[in-house]
Coordinates of C-alpha atoms and ligand atoms in Angstrom, one line a residue:
M1431 CA 142.2 -39.4 -74.4
A1432 CA 139.8 -37.9 -76.8
A1433 CA 137.7 -35.0 -75.8
P1434 CA 133.9 -36.6 -75.9
E1435 CA 135.2 -39.1 -73.5
R1436 CA 136.5 -36.9 -71.2
M1437 CA 133.2 -35.7 -71.2
A1438 CA 131.8 -39.0 -70.5
E1439 CA 134.4 -39.7 -68.1
A1440 CA 133.7 -36.6 -66.2
S1441 CA 130.0 -37.0 -66.2
A1442 CA 130.3 -40.8 -65.1
A1443 CA 132.1 -39.2 -61.8
R1444 CA 129.9 -36.3 -61.4
T1445 CA 128.1 -36.1 -58.2
P1446 CA 124.9 -34.2 -58.5
D1447 CA 125.7 -30.5 -58.0
R1448 CA 128.6 -30.9 -60.5
F1449 CA 127.8 -29.8 -63.6
D1450 CA 130.1 -28.9 -66.3
A1451 CA 128.7 -25.3 -66.9
I1452 CA 126.4 -23.3 -64.3
V1453 CA 124.8 -20.4 -66.1
V1454 CA 122.5 -17.6 -64.1
G1455 CA 119.4 -16.3 -65.5
A1456 CA 117.4 -17.9 -67.9
G1457 CA 116.2 -14.5 -70.3
F1458 CA 117.5 -15.3 -73.8
A1459 CA 121.1 -15.0 -73.2
G1460 CA 120.5 -18.0 -70.4
M1461 CA 118.0 -20.1 -72.5
Y1462 CA 120.0 -19.9 -75.5
G1463 CA 123.3 -20.4 -73.4
L1464 CA 121.5 -23.6 -72.0
H1465 CA 120.3 -24.9 -75.2
R1466 CA 123.7 -24.5 -77.1
L1467 CA 126.0 -25.7 -74.8
R1468 CA 123.9 -28.7 -74.1
E1469 CA 123.9 -29.8 -77.5
M1470 CA 128.1 -29.8 -77.0
G1471 CA 127.1 -32.6 -74.9
L1472 CA 127.9 -30.1 -71.4
S1473 CA 126.0 -31.1 -68.4
V1474 CA 124.6 -27.3 -67.5
R1475 CA 122.5 -25.9 -64.4
V1476 CA 120.7 -22.8 -65.0
Y1477 CA 119.5 -20.7 -62.3
E1478 CA 116.9 -18.0 -62.5
R1479 CA 115.4 -15.6 -59.5
G1480 CA 111.9 -15.4 -61.4
G1481 CA 109.4 -17.9 -61.5
D1482 CA 109.8 -18.9 -65.3
V1483 CA 111.9 -18.1 -68.2
G1484 CA 111.8 -14.9 -70.2
G1485 CA 114.0 -12.3 -68.2
T1486 CA 113.1 -8.8 -69.5
W1487 CA 109.9 -10.3 -70.5
Y1488 CA 109.0 -12.3 -67.5
W1489 CA 109.3 -9.2 -65.5
N1490 CA 108.6 -6.1 -67.4
R1491 CA 104.9 -6.5 -67.7
Y1492 CA 103.7 -2.9 -67.4
P1493 CA 100.8 -1.7 -69.5
G1494 CA 102.0 -1.0 -72.9
A1495 CA 105.6 -3.0 -73.0
R1496 CA 106.6 -4.2 -76.0
C1497 CA 109.9 -4.6 -78.4
D1498 CA 111.0 -1.5 -80.2
I1499 CA 113.0 -3.8 -82.7
E1500 CA 110.7 -5.3 -85.3
S1501 CA 109.6 -9.1 -84.7
Q1502 CA 110.8 -10.4 -87.4
E1503 CA 114.5 -9.4 -86.3
Y1504 CA 114.2 -9.0 -82.4
S1505 CA 113.7 -13.3 -82.3
Y1506 CA 116.2 -15.6 -82.2
S1507 CA 118.0 -16.9 -85.5
F1508 CA 120.0 -20.4 -84.1
S1509 CA 116.7 -22.8 -85.5
S1510 CA 115.8 -22.4 -88.4
D1511 CA 112.5 -24.6 -87.9
L1512 CA 111.9 -22.2 -85.0
Q1513 CA 111.9 -19.0 -87.0
Q1514 CA 109.7 -20.9 -89.9
D1515 CA 107.0 -22.4 -87.5
W1516 CA 106.5 -18.9 -85.1
N1517 CA 104.3 -16.4 -86.4
W1518 CA 104.6 -13.3 -84.6
S1519 CA 101.2 -11.4 -84.7
E1520 CA 102.6 -7.8 -84.7
R1521 CA 104.8 -5.4 -86.2
Y1522 CA 106.7 -4.9 -82.5
G1523 CA 105.8 -7.6 -80.6
T1524 CA 104.1 -7.1 -77.1
Q1525 CA 105.3 -8.1 -73.7
P1526 CA 102.8 -11.4 -73.6
E1527 CA 103.5 -12.5 -77.0
L1528 CA 107.3 -11.9 -76.4
L1529 CA 106.8 -14.1 -72.8
A1530 CA 104.7 -16.6 -74.8
Y1531 CA 107.8 -17.1 -77.4
A1532 CA 109.9 -17.2 -75.0
N1533 CA 107.8 -20.1 -73.4
H1534 CA 107.4 -21.9 -76.8
V1535 CA 111.2 -21.5 -76.7
A1536 CA 111.4 -23.4 -73.3
D1537 CA 109.0 -26.0 -74.2
R1538 CA 110.3 -26.6 -77.8
F1539 CA 113.8 -27.4 -76.5
D1540 CA 113.1 -29.0 -73.5
L1541 CA 114.6 -26.5 -71.1
R1542 CA 112.7 -26.0 -68.1
R1543 CA 114.6 -29.6 -67.0
D1544 CA 118.0 -28.0 -66.5
I1545 CA 116.8 -24.3 -64.6
R1546 CA 116.1 -24.0 -61.2
F1547 CA 113.7 -20.9 -60.5
E1548 CA 113.0 -18.5 -57.7
T1549 CA 116.9 -19.4 -57.0
R1550 CA 119.0 -16.7 -56.6
V1551 CA 122.6 -16.6 -57.0
A1552 CA 123.9 -14.9 -54.3
A1553 CA 127.8 -15.9 -54.3
A1554 CA 130.7 -17.5 -56.4
E1555 CA 134.3 -18.4 -55.6
Y1556 CA 137.1 -20.1 -58.1
D1557 CA 139.4 -22.4 -56.3
D1558 CA 143.0 -22.3 -58.1
A1559 CA 144.0 -25.4 -57.1
S1560 CA 140.4 -27.8 -58.7
R1561 CA 140.1 -24.9 -61.2
L1562 CA 136.1 -25.4 -60.5
W1563 CA 133.8 -22.4 -59.7
T1564 CA 131.4 -23.2 -56.6
V1565 CA 127.9 -20.9 -56.6
T1566 CA 126.1 -20.6 -53.6
T1567 CA 122.2 -19.9 -53.8
D1568 CA 120.0 -17.8 -51.4
T1569 CA 118.1 -21.2 -51.3
G1570 CA 121.3 -22.7 -49.5
E1571 CA 121.7 -24.7 -52.7
T1572 CA 126.1 -25.2 -54.0
A1573 CA 127.0 -26.4 -57.2
T1574 CA 130.3 -26.8 -59.0
A1575 CA 131.7 -26.3 -62.2
P1576 CA 134.5 -25.4 -64.4
I1577 CA 132.8 -23.1 -66.7
F1578 CA 130.6 -20.1 -65.1
I1579 CA 128.4 -17.5 -67.1
L1580 CA 126.7 -14.7 -66.1
A1581 CA 123.5 -14.2 -68.4
T1582 CA 122.1 -12.0 -65.9
G1583 CA 121.0 -9.7 -68.7
N1584 CA 122.1 -5.6 -68.7
L1585 CA 118.5 -4.3 -68.0
S1586 CA 117.5 -6.5 -64.8
T1587 CA 118.5 -4.7 -61.9
P1588 CA 115.4 -2.4 -60.9
Q1589 CA 116.6 0.9 -59.3
L1590 CA 114.4 2.7 -56.7
P1591 CA 114.3 6.8 -57.1
D1592 CA 116.8 8.2 -54.2
I1593 CA 113.7 10.4 -53.2
P1594 CA 113.0 10.7 -49.3
G1595 CA 109.7 8.4 -47.8
V1596 CA 110.0 6.6 -51.2
G1597 CA 109.1 3.9 -48.9
D1598 CA 106.5 5.4 -47.1
F1599 CA 103.6 5.3 -49.5
A1600 CA 100.9 3.4 -48.5
G1601 CA 98.8 3.1 -51.7
R1602 CA 99.7 0.8 -54.4
R1603 CA 103.2 1.2 -55.6
F1604 CA 104.8 -0.2 -58.9
H1605 CA 108.3 -0.4 -60.4
T1606 CA 107.9 -1.0 -64.4
G1607 CA 110.8 -3.6 -64.1
D1608 CA 109.1 -6.0 -61.3
W1609 CA 105.4 -5.5 -62.3
P1610 CA 103.0 -7.9 -60.9
R1611 CA 102.4 -11.3 -62.7
E1612 CA 98.2 -10.1 -63.0
P1613 CA 97.0 -7.4 -64.5
V1614 CA 97.1 -4.2 -62.8
D1615 CA 93.3 -1.8 -63.3
F1616 CA 93.9 1.6 -63.0
T1617 CA 90.4 2.6 -63.9
G1618 CA 89.1 5.4 -62.0
R1619 CA 92.5 6.1 -60.1
R1620 CA 94.7 8.8 -59.7
V1621 CA 98.2 7.8 -60.5
G1622 CA 101.5 9.4 -60.6
V1623 CA 104.3 8.2 -62.9
I1624 CA 108.0 9.2 -62.3
G1625 CA 110.0 8.9 -64.9
T1626 CA 110.1 9.4 -68.4
G1627 CA 112.3 7.1 -69.9
S1628 CA 111.4 4.5 -72.5
T1629 CA 109.0 2.4 -70.2
A1630 CA 107.6 5.5 -69.0
I1631 CA 106.8 6.5 -73.0
Q1632 CA 105.3 3.4 -73.2
A1633 CA 103.5 3.0 -70.2
I1634 CA 101.8 6.9 -69.8
P1635 CA 99.3 6.1 -73.2
A1636 CA 98.3 2.7 -71.5
I1637 CA 97.6 4.3 -68.1
A1638 CA 96.1 7.4 -69.3
E1639 CA 93.6 5.7 -71.0
E1640 CA 92.3 3.7 -67.8
A1641 CA 93.5 6.7 -64.7
K1642 CA 90.9 8.9 -63.8
H1643 CA 93.8 11.5 -63.2
L1644 CA 97.6 10.9 -64.4
Y1645 CA 100.3 13.0 -63.1
V1646 CA 103.5 12.8 -65.2
F1647 CA 106.2 13.6 -62.8
Q1648 CA 109.5 14.8 -65.6
R1649 CA 112.9 15.2 -65.0
T1650 CA 114.4 15.0 -68.0
A1651 CA 112.5 15.3 -71.3
N1652 CA 113.3 12.7 -73.6
F1653 CA 113.1 12.2 -77.5
S1654 CA 110.8 10.2 -78.6
V1655 CA 109.4 8.7 -82.3
P1656 CA 106.3 7.0 -83.2
A1657 CA 107.0 3.2 -83.5
H1658 CA 103.6 3.4 -86.3
H1659 CA 102.9 0.0 -84.5
G1660 CA 100.4 -2.3 -86.2
P1661 CA 99.3 -5.7 -86.9
M1662 CA 101.9 -8.1 -88.9
T1663 CA 100.0 -8.8 -92.1
D1664 CA 100.5 -12.3 -93.9
D1665 CA 102.0 -11.0 -96.9
F1666 CA 104.8 -9.3 -94.8
R1667 CA 105.5 -12.3 -92.6
A1668 CA 105.5 -14.6 -95.5
A1669 CA 108.1 -12.5 -97.4
A1670 CA 110.1 -12.4 -93.6
K1671 CA 110.5 -15.6 -93.3
A1672 CA 111.3 -16.4 -96.9
A1673 CA 114.5 -13.7 -96.2
Y1674 CA 115.2 -15.1 -93.2
D1675 CA 118.8 -16.2 -94.2
E1676 CA 120.0 -13.2 -96.2
T1677 CA 118.6 -10.8 -93.2
R1678 CA 120.2 -12.4 -90.2
R1679 CA 123.1 -12.6 -92.5
L1680 CA 122.6 -8.6 -93.5
A1681 CA 122.0 -7.9 -89.5
R1682 CA 125.1 -9.4 -88.6
T1683 CA 127.2 -6.4 -90.6
T1684 CA 125.1 -3.8 -89.6
P1685 CA 126.1 -1.0 -86.9
F1686 CA 123.0 -1.7 -84.8
G1687 CA 122.6 -5.7 -85.8
I1688 CA 119.4 -4.7 -87.6
A1689 CA 119.4 -6.0 -90.9
R1690 CA 116.8 -2.8 -91.9
F1691 CA 119.3 -0.3 -90.9
P1692 CA 122.5 -1.0 -92.8
A1693 CA 125.5 1.9 -91.8
P1694 CA 124.5 5.3 -93.7
T1695 CA 126.7 6.9 -96.3
R1696 CA 126.3 10.1 -96.4
S1697 CA 126.8 12.8 -94.0
T1698 CA 124.1 15.4 -92.9
F1699 CA 125.5 18.3 -94.8
D1700 CA 125.8 16.3 -98.1
V1701 CA 122.2 17.4 -98.7
S1702 CA 120.2 20.8 -99.1
D1703 CA 118.1 21.7 -95.9
E1704 CA 115.2 20.6 -98.1
E1705 CA 116.1 17.4 -99.1
R1706 CA 117.4 16.4 -95.2
Q1707 CA 113.7 17.5 -93.9
E1708 CA 112.7 15.1 -96.8
I1709 CA 114.7 12.1 -95.6
Y1710 CA 113.9 12.9 -91.8
E1711 CA 110.3 13.0 -93.0
K1712 CA 110.2 9.7 -94.7
A1713 CA 112.0 8.3 -91.8
W1714 CA 109.1 9.3 -89.3
A1715 CA 106.7 8.1 -91.7
M1716 CA 108.7 4.6 -91.5
G1717 CA 108.7 4.9 -87.9
G1718 CA 111.3 2.9 -85.4
Q1719 CA 115.3 3.7 -84.9
A1720 CA 115.2 4.7 -88.5
L1721 CA 115.6 8.8 -88.1
L1722 CA 119.3 7.7 -86.6
F1723 CA 120.2 6.1 -89.8
S1724 CA 119.8 8.8 -91.9
F1725 CA 123.3 10.0 -92.0
N1726 CA 126.3 8.5 -90.9
D1727 CA 127.4 12.0 -88.8
L1728 CA 124.4 12.0 -86.8
L1729 CA 125.9 10.6 -83.6
I1730 CA 129.5 12.3 -84.0
S1731 CA 128.8 15.5 -84.8
E1732 CA 127.2 18.0 -82.8
A1733 CA 125.5 20.5 -85.5
A1734 CA 124.6 17.3 -87.5
N1735 CA 122.6 16.1 -84.6
E1736 CA 120.8 19.5 -84.0
T1737 CA 119.6 19.1 -87.4
A1738 CA 117.6 15.6 -86.3
A1739 CA 117.0 17.0 -83.0
E1740 CA 114.9 20.0 -83.5
F1741 CA 113.1 18.2 -86.8
V1742 CA 112.2 15.7 -83.4
R1743 CA 111.3 18.9 -81.5
N1744 CA 109.2 20.4 -84.3
K1745 CA 107.4 17.6 -84.3
I1746 CA 106.5 17.7 -80.3
R1747 CA 105.3 20.9 -80.8
A1748 CA 103.4 20.4 -83.9
T1749 CA 101.5 17.4 -81.6
V1750 CA 101.2 18.8 -78.3
N1751 CA 98.5 21.5 -78.0
D1752 CA 99.6 23.7 -74.7
P1753 CA 103.2 25.5 -76.1
E1754 CA 104.1 25.5 -72.6
V1755 CA 103.2 21.6 -72.1
A1756 CA 105.0 21.5 -75.8
E1757 CA 108.1 22.9 -74.8
L1758 CA 108.8 21.3 -71.4
L1759 CA 108.7 18.1 -73.7
C1760 CA 111.1 18.8 -76.2
P1761 CA 114.1 17.8 -75.0
D1762 CA 117.1 20.0 -74.6
D1763 CA 119.8 18.9 -72.7
H1764 CA 121.4 15.7 -74.7
P1765 CA 122.2 15.1 -78.5
I1766 CA 119.1 12.8 -80.1
G1767 CA 120.4 9.6 -79.7
T1768 CA 122.7 9.5 -77.1
K1769 CA 120.2 8.1 -74.8
R1770 CA 118.1 5.0 -76.3
L1771 CA 116.0 6.5 -79.0
C1772 CA 112.2 6.3 -77.3
L1773 CA 109.4 4.4 -79.8
D1774 CA 106.1 5.3 -78.8
S1775 CA 102.2 5.1 -79.5
H1776 CA 100.8 8.6 -79.2
Y1777 CA 103.1 9.9 -76.5
F1778 CA 103.1 13.3 -76.8
E1779 CA 99.2 13.5 -78.0
T1780 CA 98.4 11.8 -74.3
F1781 CA 99.2 15.3 -73.0
N1782 CA 96.1 16.8 -74.8
R1783 CA 94.1 14.7 -72.3
K1784 CA 91.8 16.2 -69.9
N1785 CA 92.9 13.7 -67.3
V1786 CA 96.6 14.2 -67.8
T1787 CA 98.8 16.6 -66.1
L1788 CA 103.1 17.4 -66.8
V1789 CA 104.8 18.3 -63.5
D1790 CA 108.4 19.6 -64.6
V1791 CA 109.9 18.5 -61.4
R1792 CA 113.6 19.4 -63.0
T1793 CA 112.8 23.5 -62.4
T1794 CA 111.4 22.3 -59.2
P1795 CA 112.5 19.4 -57.6
I1796 CA 110.2 16.1 -55.9
T1797 CA 110.8 16.7 -52.2
E1798 CA 109.6 13.8 -50.5
I1799 CA 106.7 10.9 -51.3
T1800 CA 104.4 11.0 -48.0
A1801 CA 101.9 8.1 -47.5
S1802 CA 99.2 9.4 -50.1
A1803 CA 101.1 12.1 -52.0
V1804 CA 103.8 13.4 -54.3
V1805 CA 105.4 16.7 -52.8
V1806 CA 107.1 19.0 -55.6
G1807 CA 108.5 21.6 -53.9
D1808 CA 105.8 22.4 -51.5
R1809 CA 103.0 21.4 -53.3
P1810 CA 101.7 17.5 -52.7
Y1811 CA 99.8 15.7 -55.6
E1812 CA 97.4 13.6 -54.1
I1813 CA 97.4 9.9 -55.7
D1814 CA 96.0 6.5 -55.2
D1815 CA 98.7 4.5 -57.3
L1816 CA 102.5 5.3 -57.5
V1817 CA 104.4 3.7 -60.6
L1818 CA 108.0 4.1 -60.5
A1819 CA 109.5 4.0 -64.4
T1820 CA 112.8 4.6 -63.2
G1821 CA 115.3 2.2 -64.5
F1822 CA 117.7 0.1 -63.5
D1823 CA 121.1 -0.3 -62.4
A1824 CA 122.1 -0.9 -66.1
M1825 CA 125.0 -3.1 -67.4
T1826 CA 127.0 -4.0 -64.2
G1827 CA 124.0 -4.2 -61.3
A1828 CA 123.1 -8.0 -61.7
A1829 CA 126.9 -9.0 -61.9
R1830 CA 127.6 -6.6 -59.2
D1831 CA 124.7 -8.3 -57.0
I1832 CA 126.5 -11.2 -56.9
D1833 CA 129.9 -11.8 -54.8
I1834 CA 132.0 -13.2 -57.0
R1835 CA 135.2 -14.0 -56.0
N1836 CA 138.6 -15.3 -57.7
G1837 CA 141.2 -17.9 -56.2
N1838 CA 142.8 -14.8 -54.8
G1839 CA 139.7 -13.7 -53.3
L1840 CA 139.3 -10.7 -55.3
G1841 CA 135.9 -9.6 -55.5
L1842 CA 134.6 -8.4 -59.0
R1843 CA 133.4 -5.8 -57.1
D1844 CA 136.7 -4.5 -56.6
A1845 CA 138.0 -5.2 -59.9
W1846 CA 135.5 -2.9 -61.2
A1847 CA 135.4 -0.1 -58.3
D1848 CA 136.3 2.3 -61.1
G1849 CA 134.4 1.0 -63.8
P1850 CA 133.8 -2.3 -65.5
R1851 CA 136.7 -3.9 -67.3
T1852 CA 136.7 -6.6 -69.3
Y1853 CA 137.9 -8.1 -72.5
L1854 CA 135.6 -8.1 -75.4
G1855 CA 132.5 -7.6 -72.6
L1856 CA 133.2 -11.5 -72.7
M1857 CA 135.8 -12.5 -69.9
V1858 CA 137.6 -10.4 -67.3
A1859 CA 140.9 -10.8 -66.7
G1860 CA 141.9 -12.6 -63.4
F1861 CA 138.6 -14.2 -63.1
P1862 CA 139.4 -17.5 -65.3
S1863 CA 136.3 -19.5 -67.0
L1864 CA 133.8 -16.7 -66.1
F1865 CA 132.0 -15.4 -68.9
M1866 CA 129.9 -12.6 -69.6
I1867 CA 126.5 -12.7 -72.1
T1868 CA 126.7 -9.1 -74.1
G1869 CA 128.9 -7.6 -70.9
P1870 CA 129.8 -4.2 -70.9
Q1871 CA 132.4 -3.2 -74.0
S1872 CA 130.4 -5.2 -76.3
P1873 CA 127.8 -4.2 -78.2
S1874 CA 125.2 -5.4 -76.2
V1875 CA 122.6 -2.9 -75.5
K1876 CA 123.5 -0.9 -78.2
S1877 CA 122.4 -3.5 -80.5
Q1878 CA 119.4 -5.9 -81.6
M1879 CA 120.1 -7.7 -78.3
I1880 CA 119.3 -11.2 -79.3
L1881 CA 121.5 -11.1 -82.3
S1882 CA 124.5 -10.0 -79.7
I1883 CA 123.1 -12.6 -77.1
E1884 CA 123.5 -15.5 -79.7
Q1885 CA 126.8 -14.0 -81.2
H1886 CA 128.2 -14.4 -77.4
V1887 CA 127.0 -17.4 -76.7
D1888 CA 128.3 -19.0 -80.0
L1889 CA 131.9 -17.3 -79.2
I1890 CA 131.7 -19.0 -75.5
A1891 CA 130.9 -22.3 -77.2
S1892 CA 133.9 -21.8 -79.5
I1893 CA 135.9 -21.4 -76.6
V1894 CA 134.7 -24.3 -74.6
G1895 CA 135.2 -26.4 -77.5
R1896 CA 138.7 -25.1 -78.0
M1897 CA 139.2 -26.1 -74.0
R1898 CA 137.8 -29.5 -74.8
D1899 CA 140.0 -30.3 -77.6
A1900 CA 143.3 -28.8 -75.5
G1901 CA 142.3 -30.7 -72.8
A1902 CA 142.5 -27.5 -71.0
K1903 CA 140.5 -27.3 -67.2
A1904 CA 140.2 -23.1 -67.5
V1905 CA 140.5 -20.5 -70.0
A1906 CA 141.3 -16.6 -69.0
A1907 CA 141.7 -13.2 -71.0
T1908 CA 145.2 -11.8 -70.5
A1909 CA 145.8 -8.1 -68.8
D1910 CA 147.4 -6.8 -71.7
A1911 CA 144.2 -8.0 -73.9
Q1912 CA 141.8 -6.6 -71.3
K1913 CA 143.7 -3.2 -71.1
N1914 CA 144.0 -3.3 -74.8
W1915 CA 140.6 -3.8 -75.4
V1916 CA 139.4 -1.3 -72.7
D1917 CA 141.4 1.3 -74.4
H1918 CA 139.9 1.0 -77.7
A1919 CA 136.6 1.0 -76.5
N1920 CA 137.0 4.2 -74.4
E1921 CA 138.6 5.7 -77.7
L1922 CA 135.4 5.0 -79.8
A1923 CA 133.2 6.2 -77.4
E1924 CA 135.2 9.4 -76.8
T1925 CA 134.9 9.7 -81.1
T1926 CA 130.7 9.7 -80.2
L1927 CA 128.6 12.3 -78.7
Y1928 CA 127.4 9.0 -76.2
T1929 CA 129.7 10.9 -73.4
K1930 CA 127.4 14.0 -73.6
A1931 CA 124.5 12.7 -72.2
N1932 CA 123.7 11.8 -68.0
S1933 CA 122.1 8.3 -69.9
W1934 CA 122.4 5.1 -68.1
Y1935 CA 124.9 4.1 -70.9
M1936 CA 127.4 6.1 -68.5
G1937 CA 126.6 5.4 -65.5
A1938 CA 125.1 8.5 -64.6
N1939 CA 121.5 7.5 -63.1
T1940 CA 123.3 5.2 -60.4
P1941 CA 124.3 7.2 -57.2
G1942 CA 128.2 6.8 -57.1
K1943 CA 128.6 4.9 -60.0
P1944 CA 131.6 5.5 -62.4
R1945 CA 131.3 7.7 -65.5
M1946 CA 132.3 5.9 -68.4
F1947 CA 130.4 4.8 -71.4
M1948 CA 130.0 1.0 -71.2
P1949 CA 128.8 -0.5 -74.8
Y1950 CA 131.1 -1.0 -77.0
A1951 CA 130.4 2.1 -79.8
G1952 CA 132.1 0.5 -82.7
G1953 CA 128.8 -1.4 -83.7
V1954 CA 127.8 -5.2 -84.2
G1955 CA 129.6 -5.4 -87.6
R1956 CA 133.1 -4.5 -86.5
Y1957 CA 132.9 -6.3 -82.9
K1958 CA 131.8 -9.4 -84.9
E1959 CA 134.7 -8.9 -87.5
T1960 CA 137.1 -8.2 -84.5
C1961 CA 136.0 -11.5 -83.0
D1962 CA 135.7 -14.0 -85.9
R1963 CA 139.7 -12.4 -86.3
I1964 CA 140.5 -13.4 -82.8
V1965 CA 139.1 -17.0 -83.1
A1966 CA 140.6 -17.9 -86.7
E1967 CA 144.3 -16.3 -85.3
G1968 CA 143.8 -19.0 -82.6
F1969 CA 141.8 -17.3 -79.7
T1970 CA 144.5 -14.2 -79.1
G1971 CA 143.9 -12.7 -75.8
F1972 CA 143.0 -15.7 -74.1
V1973 CA 145.0 -18.4 -72.4
F1974 CA 144.3 -22.1 -71.8
E1975 CA 145.4 -23.4 -68.6
G1976 CA 145.8 -27.0 -67.7
Ligands
LIG3284 P1 117.4 -10.7 -69.0 O1 116.6 -11.0 -70.1 O2 117.6 -9.0 -68.3 O3 117.7 -11.8 -68.4 C1 118.3 -12.2 -67.1 C2 117.8 -13.1 -66.2 O4 118.9 -12.8 -65.1 C3 116.4 -12.0 -65.4 O5 115.7 -13.1 -65.6 C4 116.9 -12.4 -64.2 O6 116.1 -12.2 -63.2 C5 118.3 -13.5 -64.0 N1 118.9 -13.0 -63.1 C6 119.7 -11.6 -62.5 N2 120.5 -12.0 -61.6 C7 120.3 -13.5 -61.5 C8 121.1 -13.9 -59.7 N3 121.8 -13.2 -58.8 N4 120.3 -15.3 -59.4 C9 119.7 -15.8 -60.7 N5 118.7 -15.2 -61.5 C10 119.3 -14.0 -61.9 N6 116.8 -5.0 -76.8 C11 116.3 -5.1 -77.2 O7 117.4 -5.9 -78.9 N7 115.1 -4.6 -78.2 C12 114.5 -4.2 -77.7 O8 113.3 -4.1 -78.3 C13 114.5 -4.2 -76.4 N8 113.4 -4.0 -75.4 C14 113.5 -4.3 -74.1 C15 112.5 -3.3 -73.6 C16 112.3 -3.1 -71.7 C17 111.2 -3.4 -71.1 C18 113.3 -3.3 -71.1 C19 113.9 -3.4 -70.0 C20 114.5 -4.3 -71.9 C21 114.4 -4.4 -73.8 N9 115.6 -4.5 -74.2 C22 115.3 -4.5 -75.6 C23 116.6 -5.1 -73.7 C24 116.6 -6.9 -73.4 O9 116.8 -6.6 -72.0 C25 117.3 -7.6 -74.4 O10 116.5 -7.6 -75.4 C26 116.7 -9.2 -73.6 O11 116.1 -9.4 -73.1 C27 117.8 -9.6 -72.6 O12 117.9 -10.5 -72.5 P2 119.1 -11.3 -71.0 O13 119.0 -12.6 -71.0 O14 120.2 -11.1 -71.7 O15 118.8 -10.4 -69.7
LIG3285 O1 114.9 3.5 -67.6 P1 115.5 5.1 -67.7 P2 113.8 3.0 -68.7 N1 113.3 11.9 -59.9 O2 116.5 4.8 -67.2 C1 113.6 9.0 -64.1 C2 115.2 -0.2 -72.2 N2 113.5 0.0 -72.6 O3 113.1 1.9 -67.6 O4 116.4 11.2 -66.9 C3 112.9 11.6 -61.1 O5 115.8 5.3 -69.4 C4 114.8 9.5 -64.9 O6 114.8 11.0 -65.4 P3 116.2 11.7 -65.6 C5 115.8 0.6 -72.7 O7 117.3 0.3 -73.4 C6 113.3 -0.6 -73.8 O8 112.9 4.0 -69.4 O9 117.3 10.9 -64.6 N3 113.0 10.9 -61.8 C7 114.5 9.0 -66.5 O10 113.2 9.7 -66.8 C8 115.8 1.5 -72.4 O11 116.9 3.0 -72.1 C9 112.1 -0.5 -74.3 O12 116.0 13.0 -65.3 C10 113.7 10.5 -62.2 C11 113.6 7.6 -65.7 O13 113.2 7.6 -64.5 C12 116.2 1.2 -71.1 O14 115.4 -0.3 -70.7 C13 111.2 -0.4 -73.2 C14 114.5 9.8 -60.5 C15 114.5 6.3 -66.1 O15 114.4 6.2 -67.2 C16 115.3 1.8 -69.7 O16 114.2 2.3 -69.7 C17 111.5 0.0 -71.9 C18 114.0 11.0 -59.2 N4 114.9 10.5 -58.4 C19 113.0 -0.1 -71.7 N5 115.0 9.1 -60.9 C20 111.5 -0.3 -75.6 O17 110.6 0.0 -76.1 C21 114.9 8.7 -62.3 N6 114.0 9.1 -62.7 C22 112.4 -1.4 -76.2

């Protein structure tokens, strides 16, 4: 029987809760996953615990939230009409604009009819005999499908700090990753922000504009470079639209998936001190991640890295008026770029304001949070509002939150007890027909993520296409292929400086989590070439069953 007829027959026999594919999450990954599989003729059900589409941009509504990759790159490429019709208004899209874009995509491709909102997937179990996944939600719904896709996001499980009393605070308490739907006004309020990661660095200048007083509780200083944010001019937008075919093609060959940042070819020490300084100054003036793409050894050699790190520290010293505060803001415990390089709009300048106090909680840690204060040592800082910019149980948190079991009853949590192990960041050996979009050991968070999402969804589509062509009922990654891939990913990570930081990339921010560098460090271009070769060679490392 031909593949389309088989699908048609399956559709005719389907009961209401039986689908060809079930997808968890309606962020950019789940949205494109739904669209792409539906285009192939599959029936798809998406479950999303939020009230609408957008994922990251639905949840992270804190003041100042925006992307750190320019909008003409940080956007879908799969539809030329969409690219041409949508007009970005700013260089780095703001959260409201990115959410509007997600909504536009949902409307344009009529996605919502296949999405169940406000429904959390609690469990999923595979049955070896029927080769079906059965998914259970917190609303008591169950559904089955041969294909089960986690589009649950890498930064979607907000994490509260393990500080005694954090639940006792009686004022308004916010986590930036689960911000209220309605705007929050800080006018006239005493606000405490815990955290100085990318999120806090965006939120602090915006909150400082409104608050009566803002206390920033910093445990680890972070490197940040100016975004040089601004409106997108008509000329720039028109040129970007005209060049889309070429920029998207180029982006797929680069380390980070950004056309603007091809792989650098020179070493830090190929140039004189003066020339290096000029190169850094140019990158600083350009803004964004440009600095890290100045030389090819910045994330490999400590000596090279230190030149860029000290350049940024000197910028901080030149910006912050109080030398003691400036030194506190200078990162000294990790190489630059080994945590996500932050982009800011006047972050360091904010510490020159009279209504902002930096509180060093590394020397003297936060001892507790009371009903009205953050207590550092024995000193209480009385506040009205507490903002927790304390990050996420990153990369594995959302998948581990679902009780996923294979046909032998083995849980994904157990399979990953020593850290995530995947084939290509796409599948886990022993868990047939379970796919992850931008899973661990794929470029994922070390890339322009919409590009990586599209690449993974397209790869899943070609595997599903192969299943249909072969009349297969399931597909699995082999244990050998997974072992080789994990070894390769770990070996690559060991050649970089990434392992030297206590970052969420390493799982270091989540108590009890095994330490390993979770994203693929080989870069987008190399990863894509590998995937393309695997497909061309007949899906090496995958077994089609039944
Ligand atoms: P998400 O957008 O996280 O969507 C996952 C969805 O799955 C969520 O809506 C969640 O509610 C849902 N979900 C999870 N578990 C369940 C469950 N059990 N049941 C039902 N639903 C579930 N990346 C970049 O490349 N550039 C940037 O500039 C950039 N900026 C960022 C800024 C912030 C503040 C954050 C937090 C991340 C940023 N990222 C950026 C990363 C960003 O997460 C990705 O770019 C992208 O939006 C991820 O899309 P996604 O669909 O994979 O995941
Ligand atoms: O989270 P983080 P985030 N006591 O984990 C501190 C993306 N993103 O939400 O470093 C005191 O980076 C913690 O301190 P320390 C981006 O990929 C992108 O900021 O552990 N402090 C740290 O300062 C980013 O990397 C954009 O010592 C405590 C902070 O909380 C990722 O999301 C914008 C503490 C957490 O920083 C996550 O960023 C925003 C405690 N007990 C986010 N516990 C863009 O611009 C935690 N901290 C694209």
